[in-house]
mmCIF file of C-alpha atoms in Angstrom:
data_model
loop_
_atom_site.group_PDB
_atom_site.id
_atom_site.type_symbol
_atom_site.label_atom_id
_atom_site.label_comp_id
_atom_site.label_asym_id
_atom_site.label_seq_id
_atom_site.Cartn_x
_atom_site.Cartn_y
_atom_site.Cartn_z
ATOM 1 C CA ARG A 157 51.427 -78.260 53.291
ATOM 2 C CA LEU A 158 50.382 -74.961 54.752
ATOM 3 C CA THR A 159 54.124 -73.312 55.014
ATOM 4 C CA GLY A 160 54.629 -74.355 51.308
ATOM 5 C CA GLN A 161 51.326 -72.637 50.640
ATOM 6 C CA GLN A 162 52.657 -69.607 52.684
ATOM 7 C CA GLN A 163 55.411 -69.176 51.269
ATOM 8 C CA GLU A 164 53.977 -69.758 47.939
ATOM 9 C CA ILE A 165 51.217 -66.568 48.659
ATOM 10 C CA ASN A 166 54.909 -64.785 50.093
ATOM 11 C CA ARG A 167 56.116 -65.359 46.768
ATOM 12 C CA LEU A 168 53.276 -64.735 44.687
ATOM 13 C CA MET A 169 52.883 -61.324 47.411
ATOM 14 C CA GLN A 170 56.190 -60.628 46.540
ATOM 15 C CA ARG A 171 56.380 -60.825 42.868
ATOM 16 C CA LYS A 172 52.634 -58.801 43.035
ATOM 17 C CA SER A 173 54.752 -56.159 45.112
ATOM 18 C CA ALA A 174 57.379 -56.421 42.631
ATOM 19 C CA VAL A 175 54.949 -56.075 39.924
ATOM 20 C CA ASP A 176 53.155 -52.685 41.749
ATOM 21 C CA GLU A 177 56.442 -51.244 42.053
ATOM 22 C CA LYS A 178 56.925 -51.675 38.239
ATOM 23 C CA ASN A 179 54.005 -50.951 37.822
ATOM 24 C CA ALA A 180 54.131 -47.735 39.962
ATOM 25 C CA ARG A 181 57.048 -47.110 37.789
ATOM 26 C CA LEU A 182 55.442 -47.371 34.216
ATOM 27 C CA LYS A 183 52.569 -45.515 35.594
ATOM 28 C CA ASN A 184 55.124 -42.340 36.145
ATOM 29 C CA GLU A 185 56.898 -42.863 33.471
ATOM 30 C CA PHE A 186 53.589 -42.773 31.092
ATOM 31 C CA CYS A 187 52.339 -39.161 32.820
ATOM 32 C CA ASN A 188 56.173 -37.849 32.423
ATOM 33 C CA LEU A 189 55.985 -39.142 28.268
ATOM 34 C CA ASN A 190 52.323 -38.352 27.898
ATOM 35 C CA GLN A 191 53.361 -34.956 29.162
ATOM 36 C CA LYS A 192 56.238 -34.229 27.173
ATOM 37 C CA PHE A 193 54.031 -34.995 24.324
ATOM 38 C CA LYS A 194 51.927 -32.695 25.105
ATOM 39 C CA ASP A 195 54.197 -30.053 25.450
ATOM 40 C CA LYS A 196 55.895 -31.326 21.775
ATOM 41 C CA SER A 197 52.620 -31.351 20.664
ATOM 42 C CA GLN A 198 51.347 -27.473 22.046
ATOM 43 C CA GLU A 199 55.331 -26.221 20.774
ATOM 44 C CA LEU A 200 54.152 -27.868 17.307
ATOM 45 C CA LYS A 201 50.753 -25.918 17.657
ATOM 46 C CA ASP A 202 52.644 -23.174 18.662
ATOM 47 C CA THR A 203 55.042 -23.428 15.967
ATOM 48 C CA GLU A 204 52.738 -24.509 12.607
ATOM 49 C CA GLU A 205 50.456 -21.103 14.674
ATOM 50 C CA CYS A 206 53.676 -18.948 14.404
ATOM 51 C CA ALA A 207 54.758 -20.671 10.469
ATOM 52 C CA GLN A 208 51.498 -19.750 8.783
ATOM 53 C CA LYS A 209 51.281 -15.966 10.938
ATOM 54 C CA LYS A 210 55.448 -16.303 8.931
ATOM 55 C CA LYS A 211 53.553 -17.151 5.899
ATOM 56 C CA GLU A 212 50.361 -14.926 6.133
ATOM 57 C CA GLN A 213 53.096 -11.430 6.678
ATOM 58 C CA ASN A 214 55.170 -13.158 4.111
ATOM 59 C CA ARG A 215 52.513 -13.131 1.431
ATOM 60 C CA LEU A 216 52.089 -9.733 2.384
ATOM 61 C CA VAL A 217 55.606 -8.361 2.186
ATOM 62 C CA ILE A 218 55.247 -10.372 -1.372
ATOM 63 C CA LYS A 219 51.992 -8.851 -2.409
ATOM 64 C CA ASN A 220 53.431 -4.986 -1.695
ATOM 65 C CA LEU A 221 56.526 -5.656 -3.059
ATOM 66 C CA GLU A 222 55.215 -6.799 -5.546
ATOM 67 C CA GLU A 223 52.404 -3.562 -6.303
ATOM 68 C CA GLU A 224 55.366 -1.197 -5.447
ATOM 69 C CA ASN A 225 57.382 -2.873 -8.705
ATOM 70 C CA LYS A 226 54.490 -2.477 -10.761
ATOM 71 C CA GLY A 227 54.866 0.980 -9.677
ATOM 72 C CA LEU A 228 58.491 1.095 -10.250
ATOM 73 C CA ASN A 229 57.607 -0.302 -13.373
ATOM 74 C CA ILE A 230 55.830 1.864 -15.038
ATOM 75 C CA CYS A 231 58.579 4.862 -13.240
ATOM 76 C CA CYS A 232 60.727 3.239 -14.962
ATOM 77 C CA ALA A 233 58.826 3.148 -18.384
ATOM 78 C CA ASP A 234 58.125 6.695 -18.065
ATOM 79 C CA LEU A 235 61.430 8.011 -17.625
ATOM 80 C CA LEU A 236 62.508 5.746 -20.562
ATOM 81 C CA SER A 237 59.820 7.241 -22.326
ATOM 82 C CA ASP A 238 61.008 10.834 -21.423
ATOM 83 C CA LEU A 239 65.013 9.561 -21.920
ATOM 84 C CA GLU A 240 63.841 8.406 -25.537
ATOM 85 C CA LYS A 241 62.172 12.035 -26.252
ATOM 86 C CA LEU A 242 65.119 13.976 -24.362
ATOM 87 C CA ARG A 243 67.808 11.826 -27.152
ATOM 88 C CA LYS A 244 65.324 12.899 -30.251
ATOM 89 C CA GLN A 245 65.049 17.081 -28.777
ATOM 90 C CA GLU A 246 69.286 16.656 -28.256
ATOM 91 C CA ALA A 247 69.452 15.128 -32.086
ATOM 92 C CA GLN A 248 67.667 18.113 -32.654
ATOM 93 C CA TRP A 249 68.684 20.850 -31.185
ATOM 94 C CA LYS A 250 72.355 19.413 -32.317
ATOM 95 C CA LYS A 251 71.154 19.601 -36.402
ATOM 96 C CA GLU A 252 69.961 23.276 -35.400
ATOM 97 C CA LYS A 253 73.457 24.473 -33.774
ATOM 98 C CA SER A 254 75.579 23.135 -36.085
ATOM 99 C CA GLY A 255 73.787 24.717 -39.200
ATOM 100 C CA ASN A 256 73.796 27.817 -36.612
ATOM 101 C CA ASP A 257 77.340 27.388 -36.422
ATOM 102 C CA ALA A 258 77.704 27.283 -40.408
ATOM 103 C CA ARG A 259 75.171 30.262 -40.680
ATOM 104 C CA ILE A 260 77.622 31.736 -37.699
ATOM 105 C CA GLU A 261 80.519 30.926 -39.920
ATOM 106 C CA ASN A 262 79.345 32.632 -42.983
ATOM 107 C CA LEU A 263 78.261 35.493 -41.142
ATOM 108 C CA GLU A 264 82.200 36.115 -39.831
ATOM 109 C CA THR A 265 83.277 35.769 -43.188
ATOM 110 C CA ASP A 266 80.765 37.620 -44.461
ATOM 111 C CA LEU A 267 81.699 40.666 -41.817
ATOM 112 C CA ALA A 268 85.170 40.223 -42.208
ATOM 113 C CA GLU A 269 85.004 40.586 -45.976
ATOM 114 C CA THR A 270 82.564 43.625 -45.581
ATOM 115 C CA ARG A 271 85.275 45.492 -42.840
ATOM 116 C CA GLU A 272 88.002 45.021 -45.909
ATOM 117 C CA GLN A 273 85.489 46.509 -48.208
ATOM 118 C CA ILE A 274 84.822 49.720 -45.394
ATOM 119 C CA LYS A 275 88.413 49.850 -44.876
ATOM 120 C CA SER A 276 88.749 49.975 -48.748
ATOM 121 C CA LEU A 277 86.250 52.609 -49.862
ATOM 122 C CA HIS A 278 87.489 54.640 -46.353
ATOM 123 C CA SER A 279 90.717 54.821 -48.405
ATOM 124 C CA ILE A 280 89.299 55.687 -51.744
ATOM 125 C CA TYR A 281 87.459 58.376 -49.827
ATOM 126 C CA GLY A 282 90.034 59.607 -47.927
ATOM 127 C CA ASN A 283 91.520 59.994 -51.398
ATOM 128 C CA LEU A 284 88.604 61.236 -52.844
ATOM 129 C CA SER A 285 87.715 63.525 -50.822
ATOM 130 C CA SER A 286 91.347 64.722 -50.622
ATOM 131 C CA GLN A 287 91.128 65.568 -54.286
ATOM 132 C CA VAL A 288 87.934 67.219 -53.936
ATOM 133 C CA ASP A 289 89.410 69.442 -51.766
ATOM 134 C CA VAL A 290 92.566 69.844 -53.806
ATOM 135 C CA LYS A 291 89.808 70.784 -56.598
ATOM 136 C CA GLN A 292 88.259 73.285 -54.467
ATOM 137 C CA GLU A 293 90.560 75.317 -53.616
ATOM 138 C CA GLU A 294 91.727 75.027 -57.501
ATOM 139 C CA LEU A 295 88.414 76.286 -58.292
ATOM 140 C CA PHE A 296 88.840 78.750 -55.382
ATOM 141 C CA GLN A 297 91.661 79.699 -57.208
ATOM 142 C CA LYS A 298 90.102 79.635 -60.636
ATOM 143 C CA ASN A 299 87.571 82.570 -59.624
ATOM 144 C CA CYS A 300 89.724 84.478 -57.381
ATOM 145 C CA ASP A 301 91.520 85.082 -60.370
ATOM 146 C CA VAL A 302 88.765 85.670 -62.578
#
């Protein structure tokens, strides 16, 4: 009976030894998994912090871009207003130029007519001057005769 008990104790001791080994392996595996969990938790925390920083940076970039966009919209509105003023001014100048061109054309026509009249008057003057010379010569002859 003692040998049976001794065998039973040996069997139980072997079983305890196997269980202790398994416990040691499981404890080691648990420690490894726990370390991986801590590492992943830290990685997640770091990633979340990085994401939060990026989110804040993006918010600031968006805010700055919105401000810049407001400024550009104001500038664009001013430029459109200036463009409209310039278009109106251009239309006014074209209207004035058209009037001036018509006036110039009328003046050039008048000038051409005046030149023709001057030519005609020069011709008449030349004829009259010749006649006056002839009459003066005749008068001079008559004076001499008298």
